[in-house]
């Protein structure tokens, strides 16, 4: 959920997408609805007999939707959110501790259960259909997601597990994991990032028990959908669920960032919550979006077997919170193995105040690339994904500098600026030139552009 709906476009191409030769071996999680051990990152390439991808112990036949690249597959199973003392682990543990401490069940045990080892490979039904996302919704495009085939994909959000966890009988849970999106390239966007999903369901008694004269209030009615409620919900129920949700999240953000934090709510739209909101916080004088949330679509809740309950859901990005809390300037740093980065987050407890101390700031190397676009088959994320595949984490940013349409031929030209910068050492012009040349050649070969190099 949350800011998680800003999907970008990118398409499969013949050679940068995973070739039929690649076989990725790993170990599957043992339980889909339990907090299993992290999936080891045990990858090896070999040549299978069939046109399939083997990932986390399962085999997936490739088809015209298969577009996951080897570079992306190399990230599967890293599970940075479960790596002790990693900044993403610290954020996850802080949120867990807050929920464990402040939300208890009848017997004094934590109300929310936590699932941080669910497989990132999900079905299209889990990722979209179970969440009532329309068939023609923009977020389904293969240009926006990493598909293993038409039926299976790398999850684009942790919301993909909502239906299954509710169907298993859970009323309150947090689901944490790595998610995969084709996206733009800059210091806040990366094709793999980490999310936390939160869900809470209420029975009529649970929601109204603390309300004076609440015995006569109901969760449901036969009404009309408005901007403020679903057709099946009473206004009283929606208002209480909305109040509880905002109170829970405001307390969480205040707990993480400290007293005096300014919070504001912005109305928005998500397919599987209504009404829905984004939370923005004022941090160091700047308003920043940190999560999205809303009242769950009752059709989703009903289909999962909880017809007599109403609930809320939220989603937050762990990288976003960690970058704000620890002042980490570049999202690529989360994947660093440099001890100068990792040691900064080792402390006696998860709440220790840490301010990231920048590593030596190495100079950027800048190269531009221009080409004529093919007639109809090009999208910007095609190019972004190609650049990431070839340049990897040496690419700091890609910016569209200029777009030109020839007055006679009507052909369109794009000029991009590629900023190369290694987060841990100085790059040489020779190695950047080799990478840039490979990007030029691959753009012509894979995307069908006409180079203006």
PDB file of C-alpha atoms in Angstrom, residues 103 111-112 170-172 199-209 219-220 237 240-245 248 295-296 298 301 306-313:
ATOM      1  CA  UNK A 103      -1.370  -3.582  21.715  1.00  0.00           C
ATOM      2  CA  UNK A 111      -2.294  -8.676  19.648  1.00  0.00           C
ATOM      3  CA  UNK A 112      -0.335  -8.392  16.382  1.00  0.00           C
ATOM      4  CA  UNK A 170      -5.806 -13.670  11.688  1.00  0.00           C
ATOM      5  CA  UNK A 171      -7.390 -10.421  12.877  1.00  0.00           C
ATOM      6  CA  UNK A 172      -4.222  -8.382  13.509  1.00  0.00           C
ATOM      7  CA  UNK A 199      -3.973  -5.106   9.160  1.00  0.00           C
ATOM      8  CA  UNK A 200      -6.483  -4.943  12.002  1.00  0.00           C
ATOM      9  CA  UNK A 201     -10.055  -6.314  11.946  1.00  0.00           C
ATOM     10  CA  UNK A 202     -12.779  -5.483  14.470  1.00  0.00           C
ATOM     11  CA  UNK A 203     -15.948  -7.292  15.466  1.00  0.00           C
ATOM     12  CA  UNK A 204     -18.981  -5.216  16.391  1.00  0.00           C
ATOM     13  CA  UNK A 205     -18.261  -5.717  20.101  1.00  0.00           C
ATOM     14  CA  UNK A 206     -14.572  -4.808  19.776  1.00  0.00           C
ATOM     15  CA  UNK A 207     -15.292  -1.598  17.906  1.00  0.00           C
ATOM     16  CA  UNK A 208     -18.215  -0.279  19.972  1.00  0.00           C
ATOM     17  CA  UNK A 209     -17.562  -1.698  23.456  1.00  0.00           C
ATOM     18  CA  UNK A 219     -21.071  -2.249  11.523  1.00  0.00           C
ATOM     19  CA  UNK A 220     -23.152  -2.679   8.382  1.00  0.00           C
ATOM     20  CA  UNK A 237     -18.255   2.231  12.133  1.00  0.00           C
ATOM     21  CA  UNK A 240     -14.299   4.744  14.577  1.00  0.00           C
ATOM     22  CA  UNK A 241     -12.091   2.554  12.355  1.00  0.00           C
ATOM     23  CA  UNK A 242     -10.600   5.642  10.738  1.00  0.00           C
ATOM     24  CA  UNK A 243      -9.978   7.254  14.134  1.00  0.00           C
ATOM     25  CA  UNK A 244      -8.319   4.094  15.472  1.00  0.00           C
ATOM     26  CA  UNK A 245      -6.107   3.784  12.384  1.00  0.00           C
ATOM     27  CA  UNK A 248      -2.266   3.983  15.900  1.00  0.00           C
ATOM     28  CA  UNK A 295     -10.518   1.299   5.669  1.00  0.00           C
ATOM     29  CA  UNK A 296     -10.312  -2.101   3.992  1.00  0.00           C
ATOM     30  CA  UNK A 298     -15.386  -5.042   2.695  1.00  0.00           C
ATOM     31  CA  UNK A 301     -12.623  -8.922   3.904  1.00  0.00           C
ATOM     32  CA  UNK A 306     -14.293 -12.456   7.855  1.00  0.00           C
ATOM     33  CA  UNK A 307     -17.777 -11.299   6.821  1.00  0.00           C
ATOM     34  CA  UNK A 308     -18.755 -10.121  10.309  1.00  0.00           C
ATOM     35  CA  UNK A 309     -15.779  -7.779  10.734  1.00  0.00           C
ATOM     36  CA  UNK A 310     -14.560  -4.418   9.491  1.00  0.00           C
ATOM     37  CA  UNK A 311     -10.929  -3.361   9.382  1.00  0.00           C
ATOM     38  CA  UNK A 312      -8.080  -1.092   8.375  1.00  0.00           C
ATOM     39  CA  UNK A 313      -4.810  -1.634   6.556  1.00  0.00           C
TER      40      UNK A 313
END
